[in-house]
Each structure stands twice: as structure tokens, then as C-alpha cells.
Short mmCIF file of C-alpha atoms and ligand atoms in Angstrom, two decimals:
data_model
loop_
_atom_site.label_atom_id
_atom_site.label_comp_id
_atom_site.label_asym_id
_atom_site.label_seq_id
_atom_site.Cartn_x
_atom_site.Cartn_y
_atom_site.Cartn_z
CA MET A 1 22.57 -55.06 24.98
CA MET A 2 25.28 -52.14 24.73
CA TYR A 3 23.33 -50.41 21.53
CA ARG A 4 20.49 -50.18 23.30
CA ALA A 5 21.84 -48.64 26.51
CA LEU A 6 23.62 -46.11 24.11
CA LEU A 7 20.60 -45.78 22.67
CA LEU A 8 18.45 -45.16 26.32
CA ILE A 9 20.77 -42.67 27.12
CA THR A 10 21.20 -40.15 23.38
CA VAL A 11 16.89 -40.03 24.14
CA PHE A 12 17.66 -39.30 28.22
CA ILE A 13 19.58 -36.58 26.98
CA ALA A 14 17.75 -35.54 23.65
CA SER A 15 14.86 -35.36 26.14
CA ILE A 16 16.75 -32.98 29.01
CA ALA A 17 17.63 -31.16 26.62
CA SER A 18 14.23 -30.00 24.46
CA CYS A 19 12.85 -29.32 27.59
CA LYS A 20 15.53 -27.10 28.36
CA LYS A 21 14.69 -25.32 25.55
CA ASP A 22 11.17 -25.27 26.58
CA GLU A 23 11.94 -23.58 30.01
CA GLU A 24 14.29 -21.71 28.52
CA LYS A 25 11.45 -20.44 25.96
CA GLU A 26 10.91 -16.61 26.48
CA PRO A 27 7.48 -16.14 27.86
CA TYR A 28 5.03 -13.77 25.13
CA THR A 29 5.33 -10.96 25.62
CA PRO A 30 4.69 -8.88 22.19
CA THR A 31 5.66 -4.50 22.78
CA PRO A 32 2.07 -2.26 22.01
CA LEU A 33 3.51 0.07 19.26
CA LYS A 34 1.63 2.95 19.39
CA ILE A 35 2.12 4.79 15.59
CA THR A 36 1.26 8.57 16.21
CA ARG A 37 -0.80 10.18 13.89
CA PRO A 38 0.64 13.77 12.15
CA ALA A 39 -0.79 16.65 13.45
CA GLY A 40 -3.76 17.62 11.12
CA PHE A 41 -4.23 13.57 10.26
CA PRO A 42 -7.37 11.60 11.27
CA GLU A 43 -7.57 9.37 14.13
CA MET A 44 -5.85 5.64 12.69
CA VAL A 45 -8.53 2.68 13.41
CA ILE A 46 -6.47 -0.82 14.02
CA PRO A 47 -9.24 -4.11 14.38
CA ALA A 48 -8.94 -4.92 17.94
CA ASP A 49 -8.30 -8.15 17.28
CA ASN A 50 -5.09 -7.38 15.14
CA PRO A 51 -3.33 -5.32 17.23
CA THR A 52 -0.02 -2.92 16.43
CA THR A 53 2.97 -4.56 18.48
CA VAL A 54 7.47 -3.73 17.59
CA GLU A 55 6.88 -7.99 17.14
CA GLY A 56 4.27 -7.33 14.89
CA VAL A 57 5.97 -4.91 12.32
CA ALA A 58 9.20 -7.24 12.28
CA LEU A 59 7.95 -9.92 11.59
CA GLY A 60 5.18 -8.09 8.89
CA ARG A 61 9.08 -5.78 7.48
CA LYS A 62 10.78 -9.48 6.77
CA LEU A 63 7.87 -11.35 5.48
CA PHE A 64 7.66 -8.07 2.48
CA TYR A 65 10.74 -8.83 1.10
CA GLU A 66 10.19 -12.44 1.92
CA THR A 67 11.03 -14.49 -1.30
CA LEU A 68 10.13 -17.86 -0.47
CA LEU A 69 6.78 -16.53 -0.40
CA SER A 70 6.34 -16.91 -4.26
CA ALA A 71 6.34 -19.68 -6.13
CA ASN A 72 9.40 -20.14 -7.35
CA ASN A 73 11.08 -18.15 -4.50
CA THR A 74 11.85 -15.52 -6.55
CA MET A 75 9.66 -12.52 -6.07
CA SER A 76 8.10 -10.33 -2.71
CA CYS A 77 5.94 -7.63 -2.28
CA GLY A 78 8.96 -5.44 -2.86
CA SER A 79 9.57 -6.38 -6.17
CA CYS A 80 6.29 -4.51 -7.52
CA HIS A 81 6.44 -2.39 -4.73
CA ASN A 82 9.39 -0.66 -4.47
CA GLN A 83 9.94 1.67 -1.46
CA SER A 84 12.56 4.91 -3.57
CA LEU A 85 9.52 4.50 -5.78
CA ALA A 86 7.11 5.28 -3.09
CA PHE A 87 6.41 1.31 -3.06
CA SER A 88 4.91 1.55 -7.27
CA ASP A 89 6.61 -0.66 -9.41
CA ASN A 90 9.11 0.80 -10.72
CA GLY A 91 7.39 2.95 -13.82
CA THR A 92 5.51 -0.46 -15.32
CA ARG A 93 2.21 0.44 -15.96
CA PHE A 94 1.72 -3.46 -15.26
CA SER A 95 3.40 -5.69 -13.28
CA THR A 96 4.35 -9.69 -14.17
CA GLY A 97 3.47 -12.15 -11.79
CA ILE A 98 6.81 -15.00 -11.26
CA ASP A 99 5.01 -16.53 -14.67
CA GLY A 100 6.30 -13.38 -17.19
CA VAL A 101 2.57 -12.93 -16.87
CA GLN A 102 0.70 -9.30 -17.10
CA GLY A 103 -2.47 -8.28 -15.16
CA THR A 104 -4.32 -5.18 -16.64
CA ARG A 105 -3.93 -3.23 -13.83
CA ASN A 106 -0.87 -0.26 -11.96
CA ALA A 107 0.39 -1.33 -8.75
CA GLN A 108 -0.60 0.93 -6.52
CA ALA A 109 1.76 2.93 -4.17
CA ILE A 110 1.34 2.21 -0.38
CA ILE A 111 1.40 4.86 1.49
CA ASN A 112 -0.72 5.75 4.53
CA LEU A 113 -2.74 2.77 4.51
CA GLY A 114 -3.80 2.63 7.73
CA TRP A 115 -7.00 5.05 6.66
CA ASN A 116 -8.31 3.79 4.29
CA ARG A 117 -11.44 2.08 3.74
CA PHE A 118 -11.12 -0.23 0.78
CA TYR A 119 -7.89 -1.68 -1.16
CA PHE A 120 -7.00 -2.09 -5.03
CA TRP A 121 -8.24 -0.10 -7.17
CA ASP A 122 -11.66 -2.14 -7.46
CA GLY A 123 -12.26 -1.58 -3.38
CA ARG A 124 -12.54 -5.30 -3.64
CA ALA A 125 -10.47 -6.01 -0.12
CA ALA A 126 -11.76 -4.55 3.05
CA THR A 127 -9.13 -4.34 5.45
CA LEU A 128 -5.06 -5.22 4.89
CA GLU A 129 -5.35 -7.98 6.36
CA ILE A 130 -8.03 -9.17 3.42
CA GLN A 131 -6.06 -7.26 1.37
CA ALA A 132 -2.56 -8.82 2.01
CA LEU A 133 -4.03 -12.84 1.23
CA GLU A 134 -4.56 -11.73 -1.93
CA PRO A 135 -1.14 -11.74 -3.81
CA ILE A 136 0.28 -14.50 -3.01
CA GLU A 137 -1.57 -16.41 -4.41
CA ASN A 138 -2.56 -14.40 -7.95
CA PRO A 139 -1.92 -16.62 -10.65
CA ILE A 140 -0.24 -13.28 -12.03
CA GLU A 141 1.50 -11.84 -9.29
CA MET A 142 3.31 -14.73 -6.45
CA HIS A 143 1.46 -18.04 -8.18
CA ASN A 144 1.53 -20.03 -5.13
CA THR A 145 -0.76 -21.55 -2.73
CA TRP A 146 -0.91 -20.62 0.61
CA ALA A 147 -0.61 -23.85 2.31
CA ASN A 148 3.46 -24.38 -0.20
CA ALA A 149 4.53 -20.47 1.73
CA ILE A 150 3.68 -21.52 4.84
CA SER A 151 5.29 -24.99 5.04
CA LYS A 152 8.71 -23.06 3.60
CA LEU A 153 8.13 -20.25 6.63
CA LYS A 154 7.70 -23.42 9.07
CA SER A 155 11.23 -24.58 7.86
CA ALA A 156 13.45 -21.98 7.81
CA LYS A 157 14.33 -21.72 11.19
CA THR A 158 14.21 -18.42 12.46
CA TYR A 159 10.33 -18.06 11.74
CA LYS A 160 9.34 -19.92 13.66
CA ASP A 161 10.41 -17.82 16.43
CA ASP A 162 9.54 -14.90 14.79
CA PHE A 163 5.84 -15.44 14.13
CA TYR A 164 6.01 -17.19 18.53
CA LYS A 165 7.21 -13.25 19.23
CA ALA A 166 4.21 -11.66 17.23
CA PHE A 167 1.98 -14.17 18.11
CA GLY A 168 2.27 -16.59 20.78
CA THR A 169 2.47 -19.32 18.07
CA GLU A 170 4.36 -21.89 16.32
CA GLU A 171 1.77 -23.56 14.37
CA PHE A 172 1.48 -19.94 12.48
CA THR A 173 -1.61 -19.71 9.42
CA LYS A 174 -1.78 -17.79 6.74
CA GLU A 175 -3.96 -16.02 9.11
CA HIS A 176 -1.47 -14.60 11.08
CA ALA A 177 0.99 -13.41 8.30
CA ALA A 178 -1.35 -11.76 6.67
CA LYS A 179 -1.82 -10.21 10.13
CA ALA A 180 2.10 -9.40 10.11
CA LEU A 181 2.25 -7.90 6.75
CA ALA A 182 -1.36 -5.43 8.08
CA GLN A 183 0.47 -3.49 10.19
CA PHE A 184 3.80 -3.47 8.82
CA MET A 185 1.82 -1.77 5.69
CA ARG A 186 0.12 0.52 8.95
CA THR A 187 2.91 1.70 10.12
CA MET A 188 4.08 2.72 5.64
CA ILE A 189 3.17 6.75 6.65
CA SER A 190 4.07 9.74 4.68
CA TYR A 191 4.00 13.34 6.22
CA ASN A 192 7.13 14.79 5.72
CA SER A 193 6.68 16.41 2.27
CA ARG A 194 6.57 19.87 1.35
CA LEU A 195 3.31 20.74 0.84
CA ASP A 196 3.13 18.94 5.19
CA LYS A 197 6.20 21.60 5.72
CA ARG A 198 3.40 23.92 4.63
CA LEU A 199 1.09 22.93 6.68
CA ARG A 200 3.25 22.97 9.37
CA SER A 201 4.41 26.69 8.62
CA GLU A 202 8.02 25.46 8.65
CA ILE A 203 8.89 26.29 4.75
CA ASN A 204 7.10 28.17 2.47
CA LEU A 205 6.18 27.37 -0.95
CA THR A 206 6.89 28.93 -4.59
CA ALA A 207 5.01 31.62 -5.77
CA SER A 208 4.16 29.04 -8.63
CA GLU A 209 3.55 26.03 -6.16
CA LEU A 210 0.86 27.99 -3.70
CA ASN A 211 -0.90 29.72 -7.39
CA GLY A 212 -0.79 25.16 -8.29
CA LEU A 213 -2.71 25.21 -4.37
CA SER A 214 -5.01 27.78 -5.77
CA ILE A 215 -5.80 25.78 -8.43
CA PHE A 216 -6.08 23.00 -6.71
CA ILE A 217 -8.69 23.66 -3.94
CA SER A 218 -10.59 26.59 -5.66
CA GLU A 219 -13.15 25.96 -8.38
CA LYS A 220 -11.24 26.31 -11.12
CA GLY A 221 -8.97 23.56 -11.22
CA ASP A 222 -11.54 21.21 -8.58
CA CYS A 223 -9.19 19.04 -7.39
CA PHE A 224 -9.75 19.13 -3.76
CA HIS A 225 -13.40 17.11 -3.94
CA CYS A 226 -12.20 14.02 -4.74
CA HIS A 227 -8.42 14.50 -3.25
CA ASN A 228 -8.64 16.02 -0.11
CA ILE A 229 -6.12 17.76 2.13
CA ASP A 230 -8.29 19.25 4.62
CA ALA A 231 -10.10 16.96 6.13
CA GLY A 232 -6.74 14.90 7.04
CA ARG A 233 -4.09 15.76 4.95
CA LEU A 234 -4.81 12.53 3.36
CA LEU A 235 -5.17 13.38 -0.37
CA THR A 236 -8.02 11.04 -1.05
CA ASP A 237 -11.39 10.79 -0.33
CA ASN A 238 -11.79 7.04 -0.43
CA GLN A 239 -14.67 7.13 -2.31
CA PHE A 240 -15.25 5.66 -5.82
CA HIS A 241 -15.92 7.93 -8.89
CA ASN A 242 -15.42 7.92 -12.77
CA ASN A 243 -12.74 10.44 -13.58
CA GLY A 244 -13.94 10.75 -17.35
CA LEU A 245 -10.78 8.21 -18.61
CA ASP A 246 -13.34 6.88 -20.85
CA SER A 247 -17.03 6.16 -22.06
CA ILE A 248 -16.57 2.98 -23.30
CA PHE A 249 -15.27 0.36 -20.62
CA THR A 250 -12.88 -2.45 -20.59
CA ASP A 251 -12.70 -2.45 -16.97
CA LEU A 252 -15.47 -1.96 -15.10
CA GLY A 253 -13.81 -1.14 -11.95
CA LEU A 254 -16.29 -0.79 -8.83
CA ALA A 255 -19.57 -2.43 -10.76
CA GLU A 256 -16.55 -5.46 -10.97
CA VAL A 257 -17.11 -5.97 -7.30
CA THR A 258 -20.82 -5.02 -6.71
CA GLY A 259 -22.59 -5.79 -10.91
CA ASN A 260 -23.94 -2.30 -9.88
CA PRO A 261 -24.56 -1.09 -13.74
CA SER A 262 -23.85 2.75 -11.72
CA ASP A 263 -20.79 1.71 -10.73
CA ILE A 264 -19.52 0.88 -13.98
CA GLY A 265 -15.67 2.90 -15.08
CA LYS A 266 -16.05 3.66 -10.83
CA PHE A 267 -11.99 3.57 -9.20
CA LEU A 268 -11.21 4.30 -5.64
CA THR A 269 -9.72 8.00 -5.41
CA PRO A 270 -5.78 7.15 -5.68
CA THR A 271 -3.84 9.29 -2.73
CA LEU A 272 -1.74 11.92 -4.47
CA ARG A 273 1.39 11.71 -2.38
CA ASN A 274 4.10 11.22 -3.58
CA ILE A 275 2.81 11.23 -6.83
CA ALA A 276 5.60 12.14 -8.68
CA LEU A 277 7.65 9.33 -8.10
CA THR A 278 4.65 6.54 -8.87
CA ALA A 279 4.06 6.91 -12.69
CA PRO A 280 2.44 5.94 -14.94
CA TYR A 281 -0.58 6.87 -13.56
CA MET A 282 -4.51 5.89 -13.34
CA HIS A 283 -5.96 2.51 -12.88
CA ASP A 284 -4.30 1.17 -16.10
CA GLY A 285 -1.41 3.89 -16.09
CA ARG A 286 -2.30 5.06 -18.88
CA PHE A 287 -0.63 8.02 -18.55
CA GLN A 288 3.41 9.21 -18.15
CA THR A 289 3.07 12.17 -16.74
CA LEU A 290 2.13 15.00 -13.92
CA GLU A 291 1.30 16.56 -17.70
CA GLU A 292 -0.78 14.43 -19.12
CA VAL A 293 -3.00 13.89 -16.69
CA VAL A 294 -2.87 17.88 -16.15
CA GLU A 295 -4.42 18.04 -19.75
CA HIS A 296 -7.17 15.36 -20.05
CA TYR A 297 -9.20 17.10 -16.17
CA ASN A 298 -8.13 20.37 -19.18
CA THR A 299 -9.38 19.10 -21.32
CA GLY A 300 -13.04 17.78 -18.88
CA GLY A 301 -12.72 14.31 -19.95
CA LYS A 302 -15.33 12.04 -21.70
CA ALA A 303 -19.13 11.97 -20.53
CA SER A 304 -20.20 8.33 -19.96
CA ALA A 305 -23.36 8.14 -17.35
CA THR A 306 -21.13 6.98 -14.83
CA VAL A 307 -19.32 10.11 -14.80
CA ASP A 308 -18.96 11.57 -11.90
CA PRO A 309 -20.55 15.12 -10.90
CA LEU A 310 -17.85 16.50 -9.42
CA MET A 311 -16.20 16.49 -12.66
CA LYS A 312 -17.77 19.72 -13.64
CA HIS A 313 -16.07 20.18 -16.62
CA VAL A 314 -16.23 17.86 -19.08
CA GLY A 315 -16.67 18.43 -22.05
CA THR A 316 -15.58 21.99 -22.13
CA GLY A 317 -12.33 21.48 -19.71
CA LEU A 318 -11.15 23.29 -16.67
CA SER A 319 -9.23 26.56 -20.10
CA LEU A 320 -6.12 26.61 -17.30
CA THR A 321 -3.64 28.52 -19.33
CA ASN A 322 -0.39 27.36 -20.49
CA GLN A 323 1.49 28.91 -17.12
CA GLU A 324 -1.35 28.09 -14.67
CA LYS A 325 -1.18 23.98 -16.09
CA ILE A 326 3.22 23.95 -14.94
CA ASP A 327 1.88 25.32 -11.65
CA LEU A 328 -0.88 22.77 -10.45
CA VAL A 329 2.06 20.50 -11.59
CA ALA A 330 4.72 22.60 -9.84
CA PHE A 331 2.26 22.36 -6.87
CA LEU A 332 1.65 18.39 -7.18
CA ARG A 333 5.44 17.60 -6.89
CA THR A 334 5.66 19.12 -3.81
CA PHE A 335 4.28 16.05 -2.26
CA THR A 336 7.46 14.28 -2.70
CA ASP A 337 8.25 13.06 1.11
CA GLU A 338 12.14 12.10 0.66
CA THR A 339 11.93 11.10 4.90
CA PHE A 340 9.32 8.24 3.76
CA ILE A 341 11.64 6.62 0.57
CA THR A 342 14.44 7.16 3.06
CA ASN A 343 13.55 5.48 6.26
CA PRO A 344 15.09 2.77 7.23
CA ASP A 345 12.48 1.20 9.42
CA PHE A 346 10.81 0.54 5.64
CA SER A 347 13.02 -1.34 4.14
CA ASN A 348 14.37 -4.19 3.24
CA PRO A 349 16.10 -6.16 5.90
CA PHE A 350 17.63 -8.90 4.38
C1 HEC B 401 3.22 -8.96 -9.84
C2 HEC B 401 2.82 -7.76 -8.90
C3 HEC B 401 2.99 -7.52 -7.37
C4 HEC B 401 3.60 -8.50 -6.07
C5 HEC B 401 3.97 -9.32 -6.36
C6 HEC B 401 2.96 -7.11 -5.09
N1 HEC B 401 1.76 -6.86 -5.53
FE1 HEC B 401 1.31 -5.54 -4.14
N2 HEC B 401 -0.48 -5.05 -6.14
C7 HEC B 401 0.08 -5.09 -7.45
C8 HEC B 401 -1.13 -4.36 -8.32
C9 HEC B 401 -0.72 -4.27 -10.11
C10 HEC B 401 -1.89 -4.10 -7.51
C11 HEC B 401 -3.34 -3.48 -8.20
C12 HEC B 401 -4.35 -4.75 -8.24
C13 HEC B 401 -5.57 -4.33 -7.94
O1 HEC B 401 -6.18 -2.61 -8.39
O2 HEC B 401 -6.70 -5.05 -8.60
C14 HEC B 401 -2.06 -4.10 -5.98
C15 HEC B 401 -2.15 -3.46 -5.40
C16 HEC B 401 -1.97 -4.10 -3.51
C17 HEC B 401 -2.17 -2.67 -2.38
C18 HEC B 401 -3.72 -1.99 -2.58
C19 HEC B 401 -2.82 -0.16 -2.63
C20 HEC B 401 -4.43 0.35 -2.64
O3 HEC B 401 -4.01 1.65 -2.77
O4 HEC B 401 -5.25 -0.25 -2.40
C21 HEC B 401 -1.50 -2.95 -1.25
C22 HEC B 401 -1.44 -2.75 -0.12
C23 HEC B 401 -1.09 -3.97 -1.98
N3 HEC B 401 -0.45 -4.71 -3.31
C24 HEC B 401 0.15 -5.10 -1.08
C25 HEC B 401 1.20 -5.52 -1.87
C26 HEC B 401 1.82 -7.09 -0.26
C27 HEC B 401 1.53 -6.88 1.14
C28 HEC B 401 2.17 -7.82 -1.74
C29 HEC B 401 2.92 -9.32 -1.09
C30 HEC B 401 1.89 -10.56 -0.01
C31 HEC B 401 1.83 -7.40 -3.00
N4 HEC B 401 1.24 -6.44 -2.72
C32 HEC B 401 2.42 -8.06 -3.81
C33 HEC B 401 1.00 -5.77 -7.83
C34 HEC B 401 1.61 -6.95 -7.56
C1 HEC B 402 -14.52 13.29 -9.18
C2 HEC B 402 -13.15 13.39 -8.28
C3 HEC B 402 -12.58 13.61 -8.98
C4 HEC B 402 -12.22 15.14 -8.99
C5 HEC B 402 -12.51 15.89 -9.53
C6 HEC B 402 -9.92 14.73 -9.53
N1 HEC B 402 -9.30 13.65 -9.32
FE1 HEC B 402 -7.78 12.58 -9.45
N2 HEC B 402 -8.98 11.38 -9.33
C7 HEC B 402 -9.72 9.76 -9.28
C8 HEC B 402 -9.78 8.89 -9.27
C9 HEC B 402 -11.08 8.53 -8.69
C10 HEC B 402 -7.87 8.78 -10.08
C11 HEC B 402 -8.60 7.41 -10.09
C12 HEC B 402 -8.76 7.60 -11.58
C13 HEC B 402 -8.56 5.97 -11.96
O1 HEC B 402 -7.86 5.96 -12.28
O2 HEC B 402 -9.57 5.30 -13.08
C14 HEC B 402 -7.90 9.96 -9.34
C15 HEC B 402 -6.24 10.09 -10.36
C16 HEC B 402 -5.09 10.94 -10.38
C17 HEC B 402 -4.56 11.32 -10.70
C18 HEC B 402 -3.05 9.41 -10.71
C19 HEC B 402 -3.18 8.81 -9.54
C20 HEC B 402 -2.30 7.58 -9.47
O3 HEC B 402 -2.11 6.99 -8.73
O4 HEC B 402 -2.50 7.32 -10.85
C21 HEC B 402 -3.18 12.37 -10.44
C22 HEC B 402 -1.99 12.42 -10.87
C23 HEC B 402 -5.12 12.94 -10.09
N3 HEC B 402 -6.07 12.31 -9.85
C24 HEC B 402 -4.71 14.14 -9.99
C25 HEC B 402 -6.09 14.83 -9.75
C26 HEC B 402 -6.00 16.65 -10.11
C27 HEC B 402 -4.68 17.48 -10.48
C28 HEC B 402 -6.88 17.61 -10.45
C29 HEC B 402 -7.33 18.29 -10.42
C30 HEC B 402 -7.28 18.87 -11.95
C31 HEC B 402 -8.61 15.49 -9.87
N4 HEC B 402 -7.66 15.00 -9.73
C32 HEC B 402 -9.16 15.92 -10.15
C33 HEC B 402 -10.86 11.79 -9.08
C34 HEC B 402 -10.27 12.42 -8.85
#
């Protein structure tokens, strides 16, 4: 009897306590975050169903560095996307996943992706929200299931709060996690390189860098057609091109997605921002240095059925002098943005 009474009282107290907890729960009032558009940049298109909020970005940052997302709790997005190297993978040609298995493509840097319209080297994801779903279940990356990842997050107490604050629900799903990751990645904006400062007339470039600039933006080097400076300063045209790396293709690039033979060997033009930090280069990381990249373009590249018409010097080459090659590399190095790689907002919060 005594025992039953005690039990009843306990249940009663517990239910008051839980009522109290519900009343005390703060209402869901996420704080809108306006992503500031740096001077000269285009408008960023943000999906209507995933507006940026302070709480969403904070959650996305935690998830980006959360090893619980991988099957054996050892790997996070940040393992392969390292801030000090502009979120590229530690100088490795191919990333190694949790099972020690390597992929066949070089990890892309994560820079100014809010302006992109395609993601991955072959453009197979149309939004950052779709992109962010992939690494968790990719067998050569985090090799987990989303169901498992979400259930691990739900048992880590703080995430119920974090998701509630960001999305108004404790019953969160992989779609909420992907939305938070996408919000965080949209804030990862680089706009403070020496090139930017020059474009804002804050500094001058050296004579060598200026000569590199003129090669880059003239017919002499022809780089600007695909790595645009003027049209938004993104240093990419967001299009797919075959820039003459091969004449026989093992990785079909865009054609892996479209199945269209005229897309064979075409890859998404990468931004050149922070390029001095993101070696090795190209979709398969075949070049170790910027000098090797410039030499590739200088020789004109290899002919094939799909080589881009903008690669006008295939077979003949650009015929740059040694000094011009040095100047072009010096110019590429002006894209490095120290503020971006040291910004505490993008760092590991744990
Ligand atoms: C094992 C290493 C590894 C891990 C872990 C990893 N990535 Fe990646 N990431 C890559 C590689 C490799 C690519 C290029 C893949 C391709 O193009 O097929 C890539 C591409 C991307 C891109 C596309 C960039 C662009 O320019 O289109 C984004 C964004 C990205 N990763 C974000 C993430 C996020 C978010 C996570 C965590 C949920 C993550 N990555 C985890 C290796 C990794
Ligand atoms: C026809 C368009 C086009 C032109 C012209 C062009 N590029 Fe590229 N660039 C690309 C594409 C596409 C890639 C990625 C190719 C791949 O990995 O298969 C790339 C890759 C690069 C990379 C490696 C980026 C990375 O993240 O790995 C560098 C550096 C580069 N280009 C610099 C230059 C320079 C310098 C010039 C001028 C001499 C130039 N590009 C001209 C389209 C172009």
C-alpha cells in the first residue's frame, strides 16, 4: 500500500515536472540571418523552404564537425574539408573514408558555394541541401545510414534543443540536418583576398602579379572565359567544360550524370579562390603544383571530341615565356584569403 502511494506521488511529481518543462520551453522563434553580399558579388539565391537563421547556421556548424554522423564516430565533414586549407582535404589526391577505402576524385574546397548551381565535379546535386545528404551514406566516405546517424544525434541531448531552436521540432529528420548543413555552408564566403582588395582599390598588386592578371584576363591566357572575375568575382562560370586533360576518359564527368556522349570529360569549373591552398589540382588531383597546372594550359592540352572551343590553343599552346608563367602563378596566389581560413565562425565548435 505504502509502496503504491509512493509510486503515485512519484508519478504525480514527475508529471508536474514535465508540464513545467513544457511551459518553460522557449517558443520557436528562429532569428533570421541576412547573408551580406560582398561588393561586386551577385545576389545569392536561397531556397524559399530553407531561410538562413542564426540557429540553423549554428546547428549546421556543429553538424559539419560532428563525428557521430559517421558509422564508427571517427569522421566528420571537417575531416576531409579542412578550414586551414580552404576546406580541401589536407593535400591528399583522393580522400580516404572510414573503412580506409579511397575514392577517385579530389575533395573540392568549400568556398562561396551559395552562388553555385551544381555541386560535385559532375554536378550531380542541384542544391546544397541535396549535396549534404550524400556523404553520410557514401560507402567510401562516412559509410553510415541516415537512420543511424539521426538516432545517435537524438540520444545526444543537446541536439533535440538545437534542432528545436532551428526548425521548431525535436522529431528531426535527415532533411533538417541537411538544411542546417546547407545554411552553414552558405555563410562560408571568401571575399578578402589580395585580388578582392585590389578590386576594391585598397591595395596595389606587384608588377609580376599585375602582369599575371593581364595574361589571365586577355586572349593571351584565356583563363577568364571560364574562371570569370568580372561576372560576380566567383572565379568560375558555373558551367561544365572539358579543359583538355585527356583524350581517353576513365572518369566521364558530366556524362556520368546525363548519359550524353557530348558531355564526356566535362567537369564543373572550380572556383580559383584560395587555389594556392587546395593542392593537388583537377578532379583527380593529378597536378601537385600551380606551376604544373599552368604548364598544362601552356601546352594547350589534349584534343578530343568534346574539348572546349574556349581551349583555343589545343595542339599549339599558349607560348608563355618563363617569366609570364611565373607571373601567372603569382597572380593565382593573390586569391588566397587569410580571413576566410581563420574566421572563427567556420571553425570547429567542439
Ligand atoms: C571522406 C572524405 C569526405 C567527407 C567525410 C566529406 N566529403 Fe565532401 N567531398 C569529398 C569529395 C571527394 C568530394 C568530391 C566528390 C565528387 O565530386 O564526386 C566532395 C564534395 C563536396 C561538396 C561539393 C563542392 C562543390 O564545389 O560542388 C560539398 C559541398 C561537400 N563535399 C560537403 C561535405 C559535407 C557537408 C560533408 C559532411 C556531411 C562532407 N562533404 C563529407 C570528400 C569528403
Ligand atoms: C574552357 C574553360 C577553361 C579555361 C579556358 C581555363 N580553365 Fe581552368 N579549369 C576549367 C575546368 C573545367 C577545370 C576542372 C577540370 C577537371 O578537373 O577536369 C579547371 C581547373 C583549373 C584549376 C584547378 C582547380 C582545382 O580546384 O583543382 C586551375 C588552377 C585552373 N583551372 C587555372 C586556369 C588557368 C590559369 C587558366 C588560363 C591559363 C585556365 N584555368 C583556363 C576550365 C577552364
